[in-house]
């Protein structure tokens, strides 16, 4: 019993060690998530700087285009069309930048949610670790109950095996017996008295052979029928000895 308790204690210590490893893993994951969020934030700042520079460059290019428009009064329509195309292009670039910023913001929110989930999971692991000490007694009771149920199951299995062996013997004995036809016999199988209009034939419901009334006058329950039926004297003695 002491060795079993020590084994249960060892299992609990192993589970506690595994939980502490899980906590360390979660802390590493949390640190990596924080690092990734910081890197994303830095990348976002770099992208914002690049967008600002691109915007400034675009504004400078637009100013240059305006100068060209003033210089190219003779080709006003062509310059206007080229200007509109360029404006549309720059607006599309700005839209793309805003879309990129939205994606980065979404990734940031996802990382924050992941960080919160990791913290919740770490708290749950800590609670399970604290609760494991209170489960020692329940574990010992469970082990004792399982051992008792195992012993009962083994005893029941042994009893079922003996009953099955008895039933197999009975089945083999019954399968080996054949119902004798009336036309196959002319005399009692026990006393050899010949059958006639006065000496009638009677089947033994246990062995299936044919006997006269005197040799098959007894009644007894058989395996296939619990109600008493006609049996011969030999089967009556055999059934009575069981």
Coordinates of C-alpha atoms in Angstrom, one line a residue:
X1 CA 0.0 0.0 0.0
X2 CA 2.8 2.4 0.8
X3 CA 4.6 1.6 -2.5
X4 CA 1.3 2.4 -4.3
X5 CA 1.0 5.7 -2.5
X6 CA 4.5 6.6 -3.3
X7 CA 3.9 5.6 -6.9
X8 CA 0.8 7.9 -6.9
X9 CA 2.8 10.7 -5.3
X10 CA 5.5 10.2 -8.0
X11 CA 2.9 10.5 -10.7
X12 CA 1.5 13.7 -9.2
X13 CA 5.1 15.1 -9.0
X14 CA 5.6 14.2 -12.6
X15 CA 2.4 15.9 -13.5
X16 CA 3.4 19.0 -11.5
X17 CA 6.8 19.0 -13.3
X18 CA 5.0 18.8 -16.6
X19 CA 2.7 21.6 -15.7
X20 CA 5.7 23.8 -14.6
X21 CA 7.3 23.0 -18.0
X22 CA 4.1 24.1 -19.7
X23 CA 4.2 27.3 -17.7
X24 CA 7.7 28.0 -18.8
X25 CA 6.7 27.3 -22.4
X26 CA 3.8 29.7 -22.1
X27 CA 6.1 32.3 -20.6
X28 CA 8.5 31.8 -23.5
X29 CA 5.6 32.1 -26.0
X30 CA 4.4 35.2 -24.2
X31 CA 7.9 36.7 -24.5
X32 CA 8.1 35.8 -28.2
X33 CA 4.6 37.3 -28.8
X34 CA 5.7 40.5 -27.0
X35 CA 8.9 40.6 -29.1
X36 CA 6.9 40.0 -32.3
X37 CA 4.4 42.8 -31.4
X38 CA 7.3 45.1 -30.7
X39 CA 8.9 44.2 -34.1
X40 CA 5.5 44.8 -35.8
X41 CA 5.2 48.1 -34.1
X42 CA 8.7 49.1 -35.3
X43 CA 7.9 47.9 -38.8
X44 CA 4.7 50.0 -38.7
X45 CA 6.6 53.1 -37.6
X46 CA 9.0 52.5 -40.5
X47 CA 6.1 52.1 -42.9
X48 CA 4.6 55.3 -41.6
X49 CA 7.9 57.1 -42.1
X50 CA 8.1 55.7 -45.6
X51 CA 4.5 56.8 -46.3
X52 CA 5.2 60.3 -45.0
X53 CA 8.3 60.5 -47.2
X54 CA 6.3 59.2 -50.2
X55 CA 3.6 61.7 -49.5
X56 CA 6.1 64.5 -49.4
X57 CA 7.7 63.2 -52.6
X58 CA 4.2 63.0 -54.2
X59 CA 3.4 66.5 -53.2
X60 CA 6.7 67.7 -54.7
X61 CA 5.9 65.8 -57.9
X62 CA 2.4 67.3 -58.0
X63 CA 4.0 70.8 -57.5
X64 CA 6.3 70.0 -60.4
X65 CA 3.4 68.9 -62.5
X66 CA 1.5 72.1 -61.8
X67 CA 4.6 74.0 -63.0
X68 CA 4.6 72.0 -66.1
X69 CA 0.9 72.7 -66.6
X70 CA 1.5 76.4 -66.4
X71 CA 4.4 76.1 -68.9
X72 CA 2.4 73.9 -71.3
X73 CA -0.6 76.1 -71.9
X74 CA -0.7 75.2 -75.7
X75 CA -1.2 71.5 -74.9
X76 CA -3.8 72.1 -72.1
X77 CA -6.0 69.1 -72.8
X78 CA -3.1 66.6 -73.0
X79 CA -1.5 68.0 -69.8
X80 CA -4.9 67.9 -68.0
X81 CA -5.4 64.2 -68.9
X82 CA -1.9 63.3 -67.9
X83 CA -2.4 65.2 -64.7
X84 CA -5.6 63.4 -63.9
X85 CA -4.0 60.0 -64.6
X86 CA -1.1 60.8 -62.3
X87 CA -3.5 62.0 -59.6
X88 CA -5.5 58.8 -59.8
X89 CA -2.3 56.8 -59.6
X90 CA -1.1 58.6 -56.5
X91 CA -4.6 58.3 -54.9
X92 CA -4.5 54.6 -55.5
X93 CA -1.0 54.4 -53.9
X94 CA -2.4 56.3 -50.9
X95 CA -5.3 53.8 -50.7
X96 CA -2.9 50.9 -50.8
X97 CA -0.9 52.5 -48.0
X98 CA -4.0 52.9 -45.9
X99 CA -5.0 49.3 -46.5
X100 CA -1.5 48.2 -45.4
X101 CA -1.9 50.3 -42.3
X102 CA -5.3 48.6 -41.6
X103 CA -3.7 45.1 -42.0
X104 CA -1.0 46.0 -39.6
X105 CA -3.5 47.3 -37.1
X106 CA -5.5 44.0 -37.4
X107 CA -2.3 42.0 -36.8
X108 CA -1.6 44.1 -33.7
X109 CA -5.1 43.4 -32.3
X110 CA -4.6 39.7 -33.0
X111 CA -1.3 39.7 -31.2
X112 CA -2.9 41.5 -28.3
X113 CA -5.7 38.9 -28.2
X114 CA -3.2 36.1 -28.4
X115 CA -1.2 37.6 -25.5
X116 CA -4.4 37.9 -23.4
X117 CA -5.2 34.2 -24.2
X118 CA -1.7 33.1 -23.2
X119 CA -2.0 34.9 -19.9
X120 CA -5.4 33.3 -19.2
X121 CA -4.0 29.9 -20.1
X122 CA -1.0 30.5 -17.8
X123 CA -3.4 31.4 -15.0
X124 CA -5.5 28.2 -15.6
X125 CA -2.3 26.1 -15.5
X126 CA -1.3 27.7 -12.2
X127 CA -4.7 27.0 -10.8
X128 CA -4.5 23.3 -11.9
X129 CA -1.1 23.1 -10.3
X130 CA -2.4 24.5 -7.0
X131 CA -5.4 22.1 -7.1
X132 CA -3.3 19.0 -7.8
X133 CA -2.3 18.8 -4.1
X134 CA -5.9 18.6 -3.1
X135 CA -6.5 15.7 -5.5
X136 CA -4.0 13.4 -3.8
X137 CA -6.6 12.0 -1.4
X138 CA -9.1 11.5 -4.2
X139 CA -6.5 9.7 -6.3
X140 CA -5.7 7.3 -3.4
X141 CA -9.4 6.6 -3.0
X142 CA -9.8 6.0 -6.7
X143 CA -6.8 3.6 -6.8
X144 CA -8.2 1.6 -3.9
X145 CA -11.7 1.5 -5.5
X146 CA -10.2 0.4 -8.8
X147 CA -8.2 -2.3 -7.1
X148 CA -11.3 -3.6 -5.4
X149 CA -13.3 -3.5 -8.6
X150 CA -10.5 -5.4 -10.4
X151 CA -10.5 -8.1 -7.8
X152 CA -14.3 -8.4 -8.0
X153 CA -14.1 -8.5 -11.8
X154 CA -11.5 -11.2 -11.8
X155 CA -13.6 -13.3 -9.4
X156 CA -16.7 -12.8 -11.6
X157 CA -14.6 -13.7 -14.7
X158 CA -13.4 -16.9 -13.0
X159 CA -16.9 -17.9 -12.1
X160 CA -18.2 -17.1 -15.6
X161 CA -15.4 -19.3 -17.0
X162 CA -16.5 -22.3 -14.9
X163 CA -20.1 -21.8 -15.8
X164 CA -19.2 -21.5 -19.5
X165 CA -17.2 -24.8 -19.3
X166 CA -20.2 -26.5 -17.7
X167 CA -22.5 -25.2 -20.4
X168 CA -20.1 -26.3 -23.1
X169 CA -20.1 -29.8 -21.7
X170 CA -23.9 -29.8 -21.5
X171 CA -24.1 -28.5 -25.1
X172 CA -21.7 -31.1 -26.4
X173 CA -23.7 -33.8 -24.7
X174 CA -27.0 -32.5 -26.1
X175 CA -25.6 -32.2 -29.6
X176 CA -24.4 -35.7 -29.5
X177 CA -27.9 -37.0 -28.8
X178 CA -30.3 -37.8 -31.7
X179 CA -34.1 -38.1 -31.7
X180 CA -34.9 -41.7 -32.5
X181 CA -37.6 -42.3 -35.1
X182 CA -40.5 -44.6 -34.2
X183 CA -39.9 -46.8 -37.3
X184 CA -36.2 -47.4 -36.2
X185 CA -37.0 -49.4 -33.1
X186 CA -39.2 -52.4 -32.3
X187 CA -38.4 -52.9 -28.6
X188 CA -37.7 -50.8 -25.5
X189 CA -34.2 -49.4 -25.4
X190 CA -33.9 -50.3 -21.7
X191 CA -35.8 -53.5 -20.9
X192 CA -35.9 -54.8 -24.5
X193 CA -39.7 -55.4 -24.3
X194 CA -41.2 -55.5 -27.8
X195 CA -43.7 -52.9 -28.7
X196 CA -47.3 -53.7 -29.7
X197 CA -50.7 -52.3 -29.6
X198 CA -50.7 -52.7 -25.8
X199 CA -47.0 -51.8 -25.2
X200 CA -46.8 -48.3 -26.6
X201 CA -43.7 -46.3 -27.6
X202 CA -42.6 -43.2 -25.6
X203 CA -39.7 -40.8 -26.3
X204 CA -37.4 -39.7 -23.6
X205 CA -37.3 -35.9 -23.9
X206 CA -33.7 -35.8 -22.6
X207 CA -31.8 -38.5 -24.7
X208 CA -34.4 -38.9 -27.5
X209 CA -34.5 -42.7 -27.4
X210 CA -37.7 -44.7 -27.3
X211 CA -38.8 -46.7 -24.2
X212 CA -41.9 -48.4 -22.9
X213 CA -44.2 -46.8 -20.4
X214 CA -42.7 -48.5 -17.4
X215 CA -39.1 -47.4 -18.3
X216 CA -40.1 -43.8 -19.1
X217 CA -42.8 -43.0 -16.5
X218 CA -40.8 -40.5 -14.5
X219 CA -40.9 -36.7 -15.0
X220 CA -38.0 -34.3 -14.6
X221 CA -36.9 -30.8 -15.8
X222 CA -34.2 -30.8 -18.5
X223 CA -31.8 -28.2 -19.8
X224 CA -34.0 -27.1 -22.7
X225 CA -37.2 -27.2 -20.6
X226 CA -37.4 -26.2 -17.0
X227 CA -40.9 -27.8 -16.7
X228 CA -40.9 -31.5 -15.8
X229 CA -41.2 -33.7 -18.9
X230 CA -41.1 -37.5 -19.6
X231 CA -37.6 -39.0 -19.2
X232 CA -36.3 -42.5 -19.1
X233 CA -35.1 -44.1 -15.9
X234 CA -31.4 -43.6 -16.8
X235 CA -31.8 -39.9 -17.6
X236 CA -33.9 -39.4 -14.5
X237 CA -31.0 -40.8 -12.4
X238 CA -28.5 -38.7 -14.3
X239 CA -30.5 -35.5 -14.0
X240 CA -31.1 -36.2 -10.3
X241 CA -27.4 -36.6 -9.6
X242 CA -26.6 -33.0 -10.8

